[in-house]
Coordinates of C-alpha atoms in Angstrom, one line a residue:
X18 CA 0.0 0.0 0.0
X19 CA 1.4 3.3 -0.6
X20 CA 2.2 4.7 2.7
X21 CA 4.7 7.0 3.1
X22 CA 7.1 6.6 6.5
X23 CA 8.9 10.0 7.9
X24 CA 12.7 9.4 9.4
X25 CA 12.2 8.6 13.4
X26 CA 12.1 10.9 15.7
X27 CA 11.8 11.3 19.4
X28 CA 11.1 13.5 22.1
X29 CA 12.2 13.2 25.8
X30 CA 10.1 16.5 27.9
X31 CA 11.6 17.5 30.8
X32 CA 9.0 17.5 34.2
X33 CA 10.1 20.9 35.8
X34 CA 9.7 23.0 31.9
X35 CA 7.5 20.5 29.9
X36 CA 10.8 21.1 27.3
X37 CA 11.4 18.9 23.9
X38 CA 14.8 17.8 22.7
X39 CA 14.1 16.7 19.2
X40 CA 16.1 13.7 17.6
X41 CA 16.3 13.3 13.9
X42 CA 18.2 11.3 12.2
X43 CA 22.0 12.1 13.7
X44 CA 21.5 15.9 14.8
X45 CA 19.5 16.8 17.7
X46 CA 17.6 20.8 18.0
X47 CA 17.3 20.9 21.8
X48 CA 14.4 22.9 23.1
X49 CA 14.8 22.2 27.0
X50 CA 18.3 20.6 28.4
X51 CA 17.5 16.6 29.2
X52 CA 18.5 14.4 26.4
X53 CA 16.5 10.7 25.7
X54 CA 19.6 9.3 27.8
X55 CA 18.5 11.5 31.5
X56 CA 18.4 10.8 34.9
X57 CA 15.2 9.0 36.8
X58 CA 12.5 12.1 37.6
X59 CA 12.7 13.0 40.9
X60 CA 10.1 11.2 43.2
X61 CA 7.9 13.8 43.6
X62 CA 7.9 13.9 39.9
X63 CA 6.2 10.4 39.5
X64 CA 3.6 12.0 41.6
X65 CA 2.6 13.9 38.7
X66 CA -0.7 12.2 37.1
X67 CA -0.4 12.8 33.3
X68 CA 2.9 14.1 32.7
X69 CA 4.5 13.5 29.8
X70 CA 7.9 11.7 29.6
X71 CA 8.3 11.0 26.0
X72 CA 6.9 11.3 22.6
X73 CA 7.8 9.3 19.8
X74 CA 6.8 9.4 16.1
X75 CA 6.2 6.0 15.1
X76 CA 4.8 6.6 11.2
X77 CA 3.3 9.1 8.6
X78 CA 0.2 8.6 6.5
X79 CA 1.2 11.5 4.3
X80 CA -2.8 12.4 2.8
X81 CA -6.0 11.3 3.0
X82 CA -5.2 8.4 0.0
X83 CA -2.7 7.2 2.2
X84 CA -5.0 6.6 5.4
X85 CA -8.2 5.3 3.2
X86 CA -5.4 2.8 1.7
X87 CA -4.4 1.4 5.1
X88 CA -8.4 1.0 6.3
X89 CA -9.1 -0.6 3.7
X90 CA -6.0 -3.1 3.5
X91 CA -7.2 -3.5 7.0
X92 CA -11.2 -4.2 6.3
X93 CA -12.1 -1.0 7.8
X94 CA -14.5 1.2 6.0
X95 CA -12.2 4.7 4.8
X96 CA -15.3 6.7 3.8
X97 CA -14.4 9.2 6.9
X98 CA -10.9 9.8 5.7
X99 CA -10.4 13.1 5.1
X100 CA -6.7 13.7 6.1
X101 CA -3.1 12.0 6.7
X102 CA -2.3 10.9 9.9
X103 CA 1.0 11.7 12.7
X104 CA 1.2 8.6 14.9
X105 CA 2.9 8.7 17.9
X106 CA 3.9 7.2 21.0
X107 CA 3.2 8.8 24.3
X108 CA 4.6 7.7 28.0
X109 CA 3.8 9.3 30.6
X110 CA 2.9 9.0 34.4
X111 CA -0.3 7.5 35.8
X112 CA -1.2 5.2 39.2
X113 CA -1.4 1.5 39.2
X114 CA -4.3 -0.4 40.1
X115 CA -3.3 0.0 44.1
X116 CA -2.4 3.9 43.9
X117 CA 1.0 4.3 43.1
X118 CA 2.9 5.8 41.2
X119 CA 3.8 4.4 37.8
X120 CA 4.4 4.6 33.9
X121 CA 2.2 3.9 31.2
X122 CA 2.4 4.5 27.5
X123 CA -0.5 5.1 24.4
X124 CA -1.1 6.1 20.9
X125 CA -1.7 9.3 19.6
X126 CA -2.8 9.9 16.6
X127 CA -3.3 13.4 15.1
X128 CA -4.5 14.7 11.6
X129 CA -1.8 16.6 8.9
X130 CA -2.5 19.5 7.7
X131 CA -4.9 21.1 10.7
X132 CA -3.7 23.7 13.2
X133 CA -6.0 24.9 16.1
X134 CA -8.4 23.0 18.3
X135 CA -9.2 19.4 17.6
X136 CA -11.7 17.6 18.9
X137 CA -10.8 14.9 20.8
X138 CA -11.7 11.0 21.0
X139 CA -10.8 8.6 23.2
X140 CA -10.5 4.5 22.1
X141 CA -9.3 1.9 24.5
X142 CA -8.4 -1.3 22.7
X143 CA -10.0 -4.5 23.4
X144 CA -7.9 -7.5 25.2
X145 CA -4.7 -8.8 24.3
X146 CA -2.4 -10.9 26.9
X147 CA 0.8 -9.8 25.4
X148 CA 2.5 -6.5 25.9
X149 CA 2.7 -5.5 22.5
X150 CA -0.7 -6.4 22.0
X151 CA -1.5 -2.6 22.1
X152 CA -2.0 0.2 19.9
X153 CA 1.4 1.8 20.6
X154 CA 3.4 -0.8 20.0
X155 CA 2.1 -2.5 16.9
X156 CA 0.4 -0.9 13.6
X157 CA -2.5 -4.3 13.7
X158 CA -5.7 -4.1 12.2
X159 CA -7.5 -4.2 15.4
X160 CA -4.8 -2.1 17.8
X161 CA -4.6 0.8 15.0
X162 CA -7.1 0.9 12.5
X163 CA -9.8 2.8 15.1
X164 CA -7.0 5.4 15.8
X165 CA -6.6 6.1 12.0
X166 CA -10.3 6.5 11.6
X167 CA -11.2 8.8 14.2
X168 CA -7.9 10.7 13.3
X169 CA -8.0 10.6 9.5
X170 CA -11.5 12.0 9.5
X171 CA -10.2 15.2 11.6
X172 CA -10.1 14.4 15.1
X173 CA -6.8 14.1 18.0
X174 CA -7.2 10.3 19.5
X175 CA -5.8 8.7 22.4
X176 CA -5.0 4.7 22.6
X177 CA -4.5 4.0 26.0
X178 CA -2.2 0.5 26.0
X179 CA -3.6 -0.2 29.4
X180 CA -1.5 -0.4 32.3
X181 CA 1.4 -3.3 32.3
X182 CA 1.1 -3.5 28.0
X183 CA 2.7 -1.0 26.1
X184 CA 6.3 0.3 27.7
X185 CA 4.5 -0.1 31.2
X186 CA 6.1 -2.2 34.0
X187 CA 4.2 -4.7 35.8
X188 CA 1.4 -7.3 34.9
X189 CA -1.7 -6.1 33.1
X190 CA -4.8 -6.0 35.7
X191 CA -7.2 -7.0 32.8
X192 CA -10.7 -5.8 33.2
X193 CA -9.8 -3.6 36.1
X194 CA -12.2 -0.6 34.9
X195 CA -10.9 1.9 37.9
X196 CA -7.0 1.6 36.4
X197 CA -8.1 1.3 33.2
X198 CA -10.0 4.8 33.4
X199 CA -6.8 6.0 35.6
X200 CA -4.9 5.2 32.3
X201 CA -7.0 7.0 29.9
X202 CA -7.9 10.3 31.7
X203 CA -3.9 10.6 32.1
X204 CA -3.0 9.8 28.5
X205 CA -5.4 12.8 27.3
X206 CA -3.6 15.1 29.9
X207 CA -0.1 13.9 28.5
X208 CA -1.7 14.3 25.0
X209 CA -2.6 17.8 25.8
X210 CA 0.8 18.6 26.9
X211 CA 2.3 17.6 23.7
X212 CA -0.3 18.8 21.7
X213 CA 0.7 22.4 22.8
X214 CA 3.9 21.6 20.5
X215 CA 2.5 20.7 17.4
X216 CA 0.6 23.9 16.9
X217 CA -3.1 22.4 18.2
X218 CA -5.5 22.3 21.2
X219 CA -7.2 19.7 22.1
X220 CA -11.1 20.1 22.7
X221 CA -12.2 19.9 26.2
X222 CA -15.4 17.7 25.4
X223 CA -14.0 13.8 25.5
X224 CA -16.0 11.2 22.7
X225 CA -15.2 8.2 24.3
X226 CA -15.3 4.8 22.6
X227 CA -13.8 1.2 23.0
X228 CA -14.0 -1.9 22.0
X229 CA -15.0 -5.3 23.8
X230 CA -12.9 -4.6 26.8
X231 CA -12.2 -1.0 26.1
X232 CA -15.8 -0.7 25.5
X233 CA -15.8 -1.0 29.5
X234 CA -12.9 1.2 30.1
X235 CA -14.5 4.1 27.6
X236 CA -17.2 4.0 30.2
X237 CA -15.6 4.3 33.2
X238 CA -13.7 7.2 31.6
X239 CA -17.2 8.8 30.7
X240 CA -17.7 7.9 34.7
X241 CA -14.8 9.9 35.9
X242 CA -14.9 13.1 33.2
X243 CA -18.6 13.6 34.6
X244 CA -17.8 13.5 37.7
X245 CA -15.1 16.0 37.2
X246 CA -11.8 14.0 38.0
X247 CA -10.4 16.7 35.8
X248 CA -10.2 20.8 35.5
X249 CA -9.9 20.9 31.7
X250 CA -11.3 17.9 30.4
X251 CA -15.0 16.7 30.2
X252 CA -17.3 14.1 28.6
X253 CA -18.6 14.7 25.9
X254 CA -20.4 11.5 24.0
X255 CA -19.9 7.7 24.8
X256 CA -20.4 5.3 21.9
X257 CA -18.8 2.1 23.3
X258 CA -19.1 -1.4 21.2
X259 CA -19.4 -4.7 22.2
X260 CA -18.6 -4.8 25.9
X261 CA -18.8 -7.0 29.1
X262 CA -20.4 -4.4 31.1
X263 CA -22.4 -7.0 33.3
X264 CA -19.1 -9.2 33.7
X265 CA -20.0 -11.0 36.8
X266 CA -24.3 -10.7 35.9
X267 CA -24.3 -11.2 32.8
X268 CA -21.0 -12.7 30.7
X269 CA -19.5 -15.1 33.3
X270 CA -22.9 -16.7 33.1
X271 CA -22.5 -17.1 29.9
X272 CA -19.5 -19.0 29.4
X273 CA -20.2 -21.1 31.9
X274 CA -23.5 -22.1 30.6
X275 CA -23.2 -26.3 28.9
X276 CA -25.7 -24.7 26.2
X277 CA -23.9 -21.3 25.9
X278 CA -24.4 -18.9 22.9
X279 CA -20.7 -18.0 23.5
X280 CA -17.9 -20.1 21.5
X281 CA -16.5 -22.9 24.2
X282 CA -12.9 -22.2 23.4
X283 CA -13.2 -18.0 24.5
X284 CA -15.1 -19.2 27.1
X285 CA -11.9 -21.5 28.5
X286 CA -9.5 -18.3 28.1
X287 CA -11.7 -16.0 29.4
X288 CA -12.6 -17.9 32.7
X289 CA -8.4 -18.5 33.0
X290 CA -7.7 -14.5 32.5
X291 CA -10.8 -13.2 35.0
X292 CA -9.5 -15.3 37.8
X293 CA -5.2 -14.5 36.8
X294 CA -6.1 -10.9 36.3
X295 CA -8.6 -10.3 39.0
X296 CA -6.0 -12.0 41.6
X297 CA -3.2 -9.5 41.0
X298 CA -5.8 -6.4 42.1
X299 CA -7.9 -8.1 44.7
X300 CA -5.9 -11.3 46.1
X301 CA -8.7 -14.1 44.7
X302 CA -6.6 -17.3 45.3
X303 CA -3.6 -18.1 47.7
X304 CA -1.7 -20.4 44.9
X305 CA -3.1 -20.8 41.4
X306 CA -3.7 -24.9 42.3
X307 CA -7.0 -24.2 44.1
X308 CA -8.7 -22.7 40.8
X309 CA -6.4 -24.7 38.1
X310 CA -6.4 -27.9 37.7
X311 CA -2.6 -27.1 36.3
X312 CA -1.1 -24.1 38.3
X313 CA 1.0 -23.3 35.1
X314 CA -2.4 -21.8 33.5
X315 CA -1.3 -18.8 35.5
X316 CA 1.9 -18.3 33.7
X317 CA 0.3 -18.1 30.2
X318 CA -1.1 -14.4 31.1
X319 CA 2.6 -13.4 32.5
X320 CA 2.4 -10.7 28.9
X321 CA 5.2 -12.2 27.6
X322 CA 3.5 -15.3 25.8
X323 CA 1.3 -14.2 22.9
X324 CA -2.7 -14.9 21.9
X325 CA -1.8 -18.1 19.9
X326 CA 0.8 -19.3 22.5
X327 CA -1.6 -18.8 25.2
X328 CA -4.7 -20.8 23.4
X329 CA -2.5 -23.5 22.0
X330 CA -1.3 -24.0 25.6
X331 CA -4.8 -23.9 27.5
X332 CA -6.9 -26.9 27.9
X333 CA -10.1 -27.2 25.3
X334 CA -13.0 -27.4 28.1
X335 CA -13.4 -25.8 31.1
X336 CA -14.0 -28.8 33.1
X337 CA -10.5 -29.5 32.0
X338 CA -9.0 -26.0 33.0
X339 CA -11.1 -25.8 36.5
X340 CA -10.9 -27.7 39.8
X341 CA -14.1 -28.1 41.9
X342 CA -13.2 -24.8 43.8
X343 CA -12.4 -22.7 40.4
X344 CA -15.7 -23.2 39.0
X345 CA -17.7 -22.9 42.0
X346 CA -15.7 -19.7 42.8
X347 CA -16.6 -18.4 39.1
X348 CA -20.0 -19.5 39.3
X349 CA -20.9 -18.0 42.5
X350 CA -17.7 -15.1 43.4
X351 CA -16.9 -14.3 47.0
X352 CA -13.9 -12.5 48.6
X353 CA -11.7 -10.9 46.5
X354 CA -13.3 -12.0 42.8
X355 CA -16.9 -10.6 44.0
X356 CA -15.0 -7.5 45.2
X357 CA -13.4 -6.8 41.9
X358 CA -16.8 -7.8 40.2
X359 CA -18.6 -5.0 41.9
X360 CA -16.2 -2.9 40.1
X361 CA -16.2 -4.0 36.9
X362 CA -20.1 -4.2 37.1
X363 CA -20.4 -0.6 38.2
X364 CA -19.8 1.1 35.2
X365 CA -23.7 1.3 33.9
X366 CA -25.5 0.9 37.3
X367 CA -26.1 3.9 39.6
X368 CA -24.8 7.1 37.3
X369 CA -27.2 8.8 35.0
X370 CA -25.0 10.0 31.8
X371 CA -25.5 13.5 30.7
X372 CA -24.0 13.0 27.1
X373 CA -25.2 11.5 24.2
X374 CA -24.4 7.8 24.2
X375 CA -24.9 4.7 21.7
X376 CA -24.1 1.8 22.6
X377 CA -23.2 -0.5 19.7
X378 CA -23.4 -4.5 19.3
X379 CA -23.5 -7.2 17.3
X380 CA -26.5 -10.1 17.4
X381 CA -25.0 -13.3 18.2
X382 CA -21.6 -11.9 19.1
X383 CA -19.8 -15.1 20.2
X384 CA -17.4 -13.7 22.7
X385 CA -19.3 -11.1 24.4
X386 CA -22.7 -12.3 25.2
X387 CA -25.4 -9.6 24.4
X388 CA -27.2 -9.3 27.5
X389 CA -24.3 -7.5 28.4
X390 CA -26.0 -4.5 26.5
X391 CA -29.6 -5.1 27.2
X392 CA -28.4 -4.9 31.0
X393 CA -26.6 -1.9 30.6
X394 CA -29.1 0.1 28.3
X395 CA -31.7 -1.0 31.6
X396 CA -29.5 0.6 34.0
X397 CA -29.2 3.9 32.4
X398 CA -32.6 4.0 31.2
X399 CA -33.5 3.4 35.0
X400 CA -31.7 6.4 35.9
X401 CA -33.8 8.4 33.1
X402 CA -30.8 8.1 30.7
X403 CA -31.6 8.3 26.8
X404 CA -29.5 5.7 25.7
X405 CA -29.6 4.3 22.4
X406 CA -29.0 0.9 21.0
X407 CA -27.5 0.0 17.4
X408 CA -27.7 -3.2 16.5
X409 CA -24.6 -3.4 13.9
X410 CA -26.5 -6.8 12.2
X411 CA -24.6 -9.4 10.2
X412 CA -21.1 -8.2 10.6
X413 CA -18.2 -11.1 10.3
X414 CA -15.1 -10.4 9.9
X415 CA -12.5 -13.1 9.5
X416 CA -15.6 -15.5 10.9
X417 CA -16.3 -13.4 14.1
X418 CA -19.2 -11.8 14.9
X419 CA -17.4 -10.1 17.7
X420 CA -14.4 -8.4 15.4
X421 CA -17.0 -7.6 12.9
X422 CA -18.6 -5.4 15.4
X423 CA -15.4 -3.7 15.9
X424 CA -14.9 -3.0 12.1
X425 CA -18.8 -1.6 11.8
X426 CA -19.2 -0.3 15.2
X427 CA -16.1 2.1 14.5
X428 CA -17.5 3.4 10.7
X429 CA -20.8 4.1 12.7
X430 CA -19.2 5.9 15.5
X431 CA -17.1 8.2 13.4
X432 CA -19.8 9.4 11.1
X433 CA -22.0 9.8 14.4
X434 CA -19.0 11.8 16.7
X435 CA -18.7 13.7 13.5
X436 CA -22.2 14.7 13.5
X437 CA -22.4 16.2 17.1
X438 CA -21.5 19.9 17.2
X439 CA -18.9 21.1 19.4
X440 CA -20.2 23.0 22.6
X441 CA -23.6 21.2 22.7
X442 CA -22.9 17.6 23.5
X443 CA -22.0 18.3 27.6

């Protein structure tokens, strides 16, 4: 495809000054005084929620041509492209799932040839188990394709890579909605810092989307921005696609179920990564032999083995994966698991959106069961929320239901952010 790459480049800001030292290709135009090579921040420095560390340009899509020729290489639909795309990768500083200070990293994807005040969307990625299975760190159909979108058809967009994916120490806490939002809300901050060098603004009213698990986080984003966990930003519009909002109600059921509408094999990986992932927040198990019937499940979701290494490697039934105790723990949660469930499951029940929000899905979606929708659209219509629901129909893609509704949930979204008008959609 004929996309043109620009030489790399990379900025390392300074905390105190917010400064760029620009890198390209062997000479180096300094703007502040730390090169990429500088000391740790200072402590109080990781303190600082959202602030920027480093930006680096990962690729050019030089025009519009350009971006509507990587959509549709990808099987996304480039009718909204209406400019190149800048690509870059953002770390910056956030909490972990327990409060403390840490690192995190994203994609940010801007459109050429604008100056001034973008609007600005927000799309967290759906789940991966290896580290680079995120937006920043590989240019994947279902990792980039919704950044090029949004961005191509005019808008600044943040990919959070989640905490623990991406550049981001640690082990990702999968499903954990609190971090996840933690992640996103500080990725637009650091995006707004950077932003300030490239001769834009960023729009104060957030369109937040996300897919399958991200259509989770884009929620508890939403959550946060209306309650006013920050001074400059605020939500704008949700249009979330796909998602396990009722985890513990509604999906866990689900793929548990002998007669499930869900395909057997995700629900095997799924039950292994909700009880992995929901034991490094909220301490679930003592060893990983009380849920597994083979303790070594646990070391398949350590980030460094990838999707097809982790399937391969799992047993093909979940009577196979759990013991007695996993399943019964699954099928009716307590302690730590029914803790982090009340989490996860809070982010339709007991908040009244005041934005404008679809939520998108896909009729017999065999990862993500759809009740997971018709529960959520309940609980904001029982707060006297006007939430609308688009079904996306018949929409395979390479034989999943569940991708497909990435692919058509994404052209619908961007045509429907780009029909709100700025200032109105608070």
């Amino acid at each position: 495809m004929p996309v043109a790459r620009t030489p790399h480049r990379h900025w390392r800001v300074t905390t105190a000054a917010v400064a760029a030292t620009i890198l390209a290709g062997a000479g180096a135009v300094s703007a502040g005084a730390e090169s990429r090579t500088s000391a740790a921040p200072s402590s109080n420095a990781a303190a600082q929620r959202g602030a920027l560390l480093s930006a680096e340009l990962l690729y050019t899509l030089t025009s519009a041509k350009d971006s509507a020729a990587e959509l549709t290489a990808s099987g996304y639909d480039p009718g909204a492209a209406r400019h190149g795309v800048d690509a870059y990768r953002l770390t910056y500083r956030t909490i972990d799932a327990k409060g403390q200070p840490t690192t995190a990293s994203g994609l940010f994807t801007i459109p050429r040839g604008t100056q001034g005040r973008l609007r600005t969307v927000s799309f967290a990625h759906g789940t991966g188990v290896h580290r680079i299975d995120a937006p920043s760190m590989q240019r994947k159909v279902f990792l980039t394709s919704p950044s090029i979108t949004y961005a191509s058809a005019g808008f600044a967009t943040v990919a959070p890579d989640y905490l623990g994916m991406g550049t981001g120490p640690g082990k990702h806490p999968w499903m954990d909605v609190p971090s996840e939002a933690t992640a996103s809300l500080d990725l637009l901050r650091a995006a707004r810092q950077f932003t300030a060098r490239t001769g834009h603004t960023l729009d104060r009213d957030v369109l937040a989307t996300g897919f399958s698990q991200g259509a989770s986080a884009a929620l508890g984003l939403g959550r946060a921005l209306q309650a006013g966990a920050d001074r400059y930003f605020r939500l704008g519009a949700l249009a979330p696609v796909s998602g396990a909002y009722d985890f513990g109600g509604a999906e866990i059921p689900a793929l548990l179920a002998d007669d499930s509408e869900l395909e057997p094999r995700w629900g095997v990986v799924y039950a292994a990564y909700t009880l992995v992932a929901f034991d490094r927040v909220h301490d679930v198990y003592d060893n990983p032999s009380e849920v597994f019937r083979d303790p070594a499940v646990e070391e398949l979701f350590d980030g460094m083995h990838t999707g097809p290494q982790m399937i391969s490697a799992l047993p093909r039934t979940l009577d196979e994966l759990l013991t007695p105790y996993g399943r019964d723990l699954l099928t009716r949660p307590k302690g730590g698991l029914a803790a982090g469930l009340r989490g996860t499951d809070s982010v339709c029940k007991d908040w009244k959106p005041k934005a404008p929000i679809r939520l998108y899905m896909a009729q017999g979606d065999e990862q993500a069961t759809v009740r997971n929708t018709a529960n959520c659209a309940a609980a904001f219509q029982k707060m006297g929320a006007g939430v609308s629901v688009v079904d996306l129909g018949a929409v395979d893609h390479q034989k999943s239901r569940h991708l497909g509704s990435n692919v058509q949930g994404t052209a619908r979204a961007v045509r429907w952010f780009s029909s709100l008008r700025t200032g109105s959609i608070r």
